[in-house]
Short mmCIF file of C-alpha atoms and ligand atoms in Angstrom, two decimals:
data_model
loop_
_atom_site.label_atom_id
_atom_site.label_comp_id
_atom_site.label_asym_id
_atom_site.label_seq_id
_atom_site.Cartn_x
_atom_site.Cartn_y
_atom_site.Cartn_z
CA MET P 282 47.59 31.01 100.14
CA ALA P 283 48.32 34.32 101.99
CA LEU P 284 45.57 36.28 99.97
CA THR P 285 42.98 33.89 100.87
CA ASP P 286 43.88 33.29 104.12
CA ILE P 287 43.68 37.09 105.26
CA GLN P 288 40.49 37.56 103.16
CA ASP P 289 38.97 34.57 105.22
CA ARG P 290 40.16 36.38 108.40
CA VAL P 291 38.60 39.74 107.66
CA SER P 292 35.30 37.92 106.88
CA LYS P 293 35.37 36.40 110.13
CA ALA P 294 36.24 39.66 111.57
CA GLU P 295 33.30 41.01 110.18
CA ALA P 296 30.68 38.65 111.08
CA LYS P 297 32.18 38.52 114.52
CA ALA P 298 31.69 42.43 114.92
CA GLY P 299 28.27 42.06 112.96
CA ARG P 300 29.46 44.03 110.22
CA THR P 301 27.93 43.51 106.74
CA PRO P 302 30.04 41.08 104.87
CA GLY P 303 32.22 42.81 102.24
CA SER P 304 31.95 46.08 104.18
CA VAL P 305 35.87 46.15 105.10
CA HIS P 306 38.23 46.81 102.04
CA LEU P 307 41.62 45.16 102.07
CA ILE P 308 44.32 47.18 100.74
CA ALA P 309 47.16 45.02 99.93
CA VAL P 310 50.23 47.09 100.61
CA SER P 311 53.10 46.59 97.79
CA LYS P 312 55.74 49.10 98.85
CA MET P 313 58.92 47.51 98.34
CA GLN P 314 57.59 44.00 97.51
CA PRO P 315 59.01 42.66 94.34
CA ASN P 316 57.02 42.64 91.35
CA ASP P 317 56.78 39.20 91.06
CA ARG P 318 54.91 38.75 94.44
CA VAL P 319 52.75 41.64 93.49
CA ALA P 320 51.58 39.93 90.15
CA THR P 321 50.79 36.73 92.23
CA ILE P 322 48.32 38.60 93.97
CA LEU P 323 47.08 40.26 90.55
CA ASP P 324 47.00 36.82 89.01
CA GLN P 325 44.40 36.01 92.15
CA GLY P 326 42.02 38.80 91.08
CA HIS P 327 42.97 41.31 93.93
CA ARG P 328 42.54 44.99 92.42
CA LEU P 329 43.18 47.17 95.66
CA PHE P 330 46.46 47.90 96.81
CA GLY P 331 48.58 50.65 98.62
CA GLU P 332 51.82 52.19 98.43
CA ASN P 333 53.89 54.46 100.43
CA ARG P 334 56.06 56.60 97.81
CA VAL P 335 54.61 58.33 94.98
CA GLN P 336 58.11 57.64 93.03
CA GLU P 337 57.93 53.98 93.51
CA ALA P 338 54.38 53.76 92.53
CA ALA P 339 54.80 55.67 89.45
CA GLY P 340 57.50 53.31 88.50
CA LYS P 341 55.38 50.12 88.94
CA TRP P 342 51.61 50.48 88.69
CA PRO P 343 51.30 52.23 84.84
CA ASP P 344 52.90 49.00 83.63
CA PHE P 345 50.71 46.72 86.27
CA ARG P 346 47.92 48.33 84.83
CA GLU P 347 48.56 48.11 81.14
CA THR P 348 48.72 44.16 81.49
CA TYR P 349 45.67 43.82 84.14
CA GLY P 350 43.65 46.63 83.41
CA GLN P 351 41.78 48.83 85.89
CA ILE P 352 43.70 48.77 89.48
CA ALA P 353 42.88 50.83 92.27
CA VAL P 354 46.12 52.20 94.15
CA ASP P 355 46.17 54.19 97.46
CA LEU P 356 48.46 56.55 98.97
CA ILE P 357 49.10 55.41 102.63
CA GLY P 358 52.67 57.51 102.80
CA PRO P 359 53.43 60.95 103.35
CA LEU P 360 52.96 63.38 100.51
CA GLN P 361 55.15 66.34 99.51
CA THR P 362 53.37 69.09 97.84
CA ASN P 363 55.68 69.02 94.98
CA LYS P 364 54.42 65.54 94.39
CA ALA P 365 50.67 66.53 94.74
CA ARG P 366 49.90 66.54 90.86
CA GLN P 367 51.37 63.39 90.40
CA ALA P 368 49.93 61.43 93.37
CA MET P 369 46.28 62.75 92.18
CA GLU P 370 46.79 61.43 88.63
CA LEU P 371 48.30 58.13 90.00
CA PHE P 372 46.25 57.04 93.17
CA GLN P 373 42.55 56.35 93.90
CA SER P 374 42.76 57.76 97.34
CA ILE P 375 45.40 59.62 99.32
CA HIS P 376 45.26 58.54 103.19
CA THR P 377 47.71 60.88 104.43
CA LEU P 378 46.11 64.54 104.38
CA ASP P 379 48.21 65.99 107.28
CA ARG P 380 48.60 69.70 107.22
CA PRO P 381 46.96 72.89 105.52
CA LYS P 382 49.47 73.60 102.94
CA LEU P 383 48.72 70.35 101.57
CA ALA P 384 45.17 70.92 101.65
CA ASN P 385 45.29 74.12 99.84
CA THR P 386 47.88 72.71 97.20
CA ILE P 387 45.39 69.67 96.65
CA GLY P 388 42.44 72.15 96.54
CA ARG P 389 43.93 73.96 93.70
CA LEU P 390 45.10 71.27 91.62
CA ALA P 391 41.46 69.67 91.85
CA GLN P 392 40.28 72.81 90.73
CA GLU P 393 42.26 72.65 87.55
CA MET P 394 42.52 69.20 86.91
CA GLY P 395 38.77 68.77 87.30
CA ALA P 396 38.84 65.93 89.74
CA CYS P 397 40.21 64.68 92.89
CA PRO P 398 41.01 61.56 94.60
CA THR P 399 39.28 60.55 97.82
CA LEU P 400 40.81 61.79 100.92
CA TYR P 401 41.41 60.89 104.60
CA ILE P 402 43.00 62.68 106.99
CA GLN P 403 45.62 61.25 108.83
CA VAL P 404 45.49 61.61 112.63
CA ASN P 405 48.53 61.23 114.92
CA THR P 406 46.60 59.93 117.69
CA GLY P 407 49.54 58.76 119.67
CA GLU P 408 51.04 62.82 119.40
CA GLU P 409 54.23 61.35 118.59
CA PRO P 410 56.73 64.09 117.56
CA GLN P 411 58.59 61.91 114.78
CA LYS P 412 55.09 61.10 113.15
CA ALA P 413 53.12 62.82 110.41
CA GLY P 414 49.17 63.49 111.17
CA VAL P 415 46.93 66.35 112.57
CA LEU P 416 47.15 65.98 116.46
CA PRO P 417 43.65 64.86 117.89
CA ASN P 418 42.61 68.22 119.44
CA GLU P 419 43.31 69.93 115.65
CA THR P 420 41.26 67.37 113.77
CA ASP P 421 37.88 68.84 114.12
CA ALA P 422 39.00 72.13 113.01
CA PHE P 423 41.35 70.48 110.12
CA VAL P 424 38.17 68.69 108.93
CA ALA P 425 36.06 71.95 108.44
CA SER P 426 38.96 73.80 106.88
CA CYS P 427 39.11 70.70 104.24
CA ARG P 428 35.53 71.23 103.63
CA ALA P 429 35.25 74.45 103.25
CA LEU P 430 38.09 74.12 100.33
CA ASP P 431 35.76 71.74 98.87
CA LEU P 432 37.91 68.64 99.32
CA PRO P 433 36.46 65.25 99.24
CA VAL P 434 37.52 63.92 102.68
CA GLU P 435 36.10 60.53 103.52
CA GLY P 436 37.48 59.15 106.40
CA LEU P 437 40.22 59.42 108.87
CA MET P 438 43.40 57.60 109.22
CA CYS P 439 45.75 56.64 111.94
CA ILE P 440 49.19 54.35 112.81
CA PRO P 441 49.06 53.85 116.45
CA PRO P 442 52.27 54.08 118.26
CA VAL P 443 54.00 50.36 118.19
CA ASP P 444 54.34 50.01 121.82
CA GLU P 445 51.00 50.86 122.80
CA GLU P 446 47.18 48.98 122.66
CA PRO P 447 45.89 49.70 119.09
CA ALA P 448 42.49 49.31 120.25
CA LEU P 449 42.68 52.72 122.17
CA HIS P 450 43.78 54.48 119.13
CA PHE P 451 41.13 52.86 116.91
CA ALA P 452 38.38 53.67 119.32
CA LEU P 453 39.72 57.51 119.45
CA LEU P 454 39.87 57.72 115.53
CA ALA P 455 36.23 55.86 115.36
CA LYS P 456 34.85 58.61 117.64
CA MET P 457 36.46 61.24 116.15
CA ALA P 458 35.13 60.29 112.79
CA ASP P 459 31.53 59.91 113.96
CA ARG P 460 31.47 63.37 115.05
CA ASN P 461 32.60 64.90 112.27
CA GLY P 462 30.04 63.05 110.01
CA LEU P 463 32.89 60.87 108.08
CA THR P 464 32.14 57.23 107.23
CA ASN P 465 35.51 55.53 106.53
CA LEU P 466 38.32 54.53 108.82
CA SER P 467 41.81 53.59 107.33
CA MET P 468 43.28 51.53 110.52
CA GLY P 469 44.65 48.18 110.84
CA MET P 470 47.71 46.58 109.50
CA SER P 471 48.97 42.73 109.47
CA GLY P 472 49.33 42.82 113.07
CA ASP P 473 46.29 44.22 114.29
CA PHE P 474 43.67 44.19 111.33
CA GLU P 475 40.98 42.29 113.29
CA THR P 476 41.09 44.50 116.20
CA ALA P 477 40.36 47.48 113.67
CA ILE P 478 37.57 45.68 111.96
CA ALA P 479 35.87 44.88 115.18
CA LEU P 480 36.07 48.90 116.08
CA GLY P 481 34.78 50.08 112.72
CA ALA P 482 37.74 50.02 110.03
CA THR P 483 36.41 50.36 106.63
CA HIS P 484 39.85 50.06 104.97
CA ILE P 485 42.44 47.83 106.19
CA ARG P 486 46.26 48.39 105.00
CA VAL P 487 48.02 44.94 105.06
CA GLY P 488 51.36 44.49 103.64
CA SER P 489 53.51 41.69 104.87
CA ALA P 490 50.66 39.34 106.07
CA ILE P 491 49.70 39.04 102.51
CA PHE P 492 53.25 39.37 100.70
CA GLY P 493 55.51 38.13 103.07
CA GLU P 494 58.25 39.94 104.74
CA ARG P 495 59.55 43.05 102.88
CA PRO P 496 63.33 42.33 101.67
C1 PLP A 641 53.84 49.39 105.62
C2 PLP A 641 52.70 50.00 105.94
C3 PLP A 641 51.31 49.37 106.10
C4 PLP A 641 51.43 48.05 106.33
O1 PLP A 641 52.24 46.98 107.42
P1 PLP A 641 52.54 45.77 107.41
O2 PLP A 641 53.02 45.55 108.63
O3 PLP A 641 53.29 44.93 106.48
O4 PLP A 641 51.08 45.18 107.32
C5 PLP A 641 50.01 49.65 106.65
N1 PLP A 641 50.31 50.92 106.58
C6 PLP A 641 51.15 51.93 106.53
C7 PLP A 641 50.86 53.56 106.54
C8 PLP A 641 52.35 51.35 106.05
O5 PLP A 641 53.44 52.19 105.86
#
């Protein structure tokens, strides 16, 4: 089974890196996957998923939650401010806090709603123009401004450039989290999660290696 294979590899990578068993959370990235594949993973008892679109997640998870009970779903894709409220109602964590305007909106809604998902700041470690995320040299200041808004920022997230050694980006993210007193690191995907675990990932986002290629 793909899920148990991946769980196995996660355990081995934790052991190899001297990490506490179970300290790495496996987010099963179900975006664009057919519902029957998602149900198979739910049937195996997995309860932590990742989606990259608010609309798609809103169309699928309320029904799954009705059938399977409590399920944690994290947003790992870009968030428009006009979808922030819906996202805050739907997701346990948002991994893509990437700009002051979004921070302000989430801060205001959190006051109003009396609750807020845990947040990760997305860092554009490769400084790619087409990619979301704050730049590495702006990250410390952005963390401070989010804290000033009382936002529950718990970690940093990155998506390394496809054509570069991911380890360099994971190490950079870990260093930035450490100097900002942030404990969580959302990094590592199907192709590189073991490297991410070796470098301190607490949350890995694995899609195709669990579900198969996205249709
Ligand atoms: C799609 C996606 C993943 C999962 O990618 P796989 O290569 O299928 O494991 C992880 N993180 C983000 C932000 C994604 O958009």
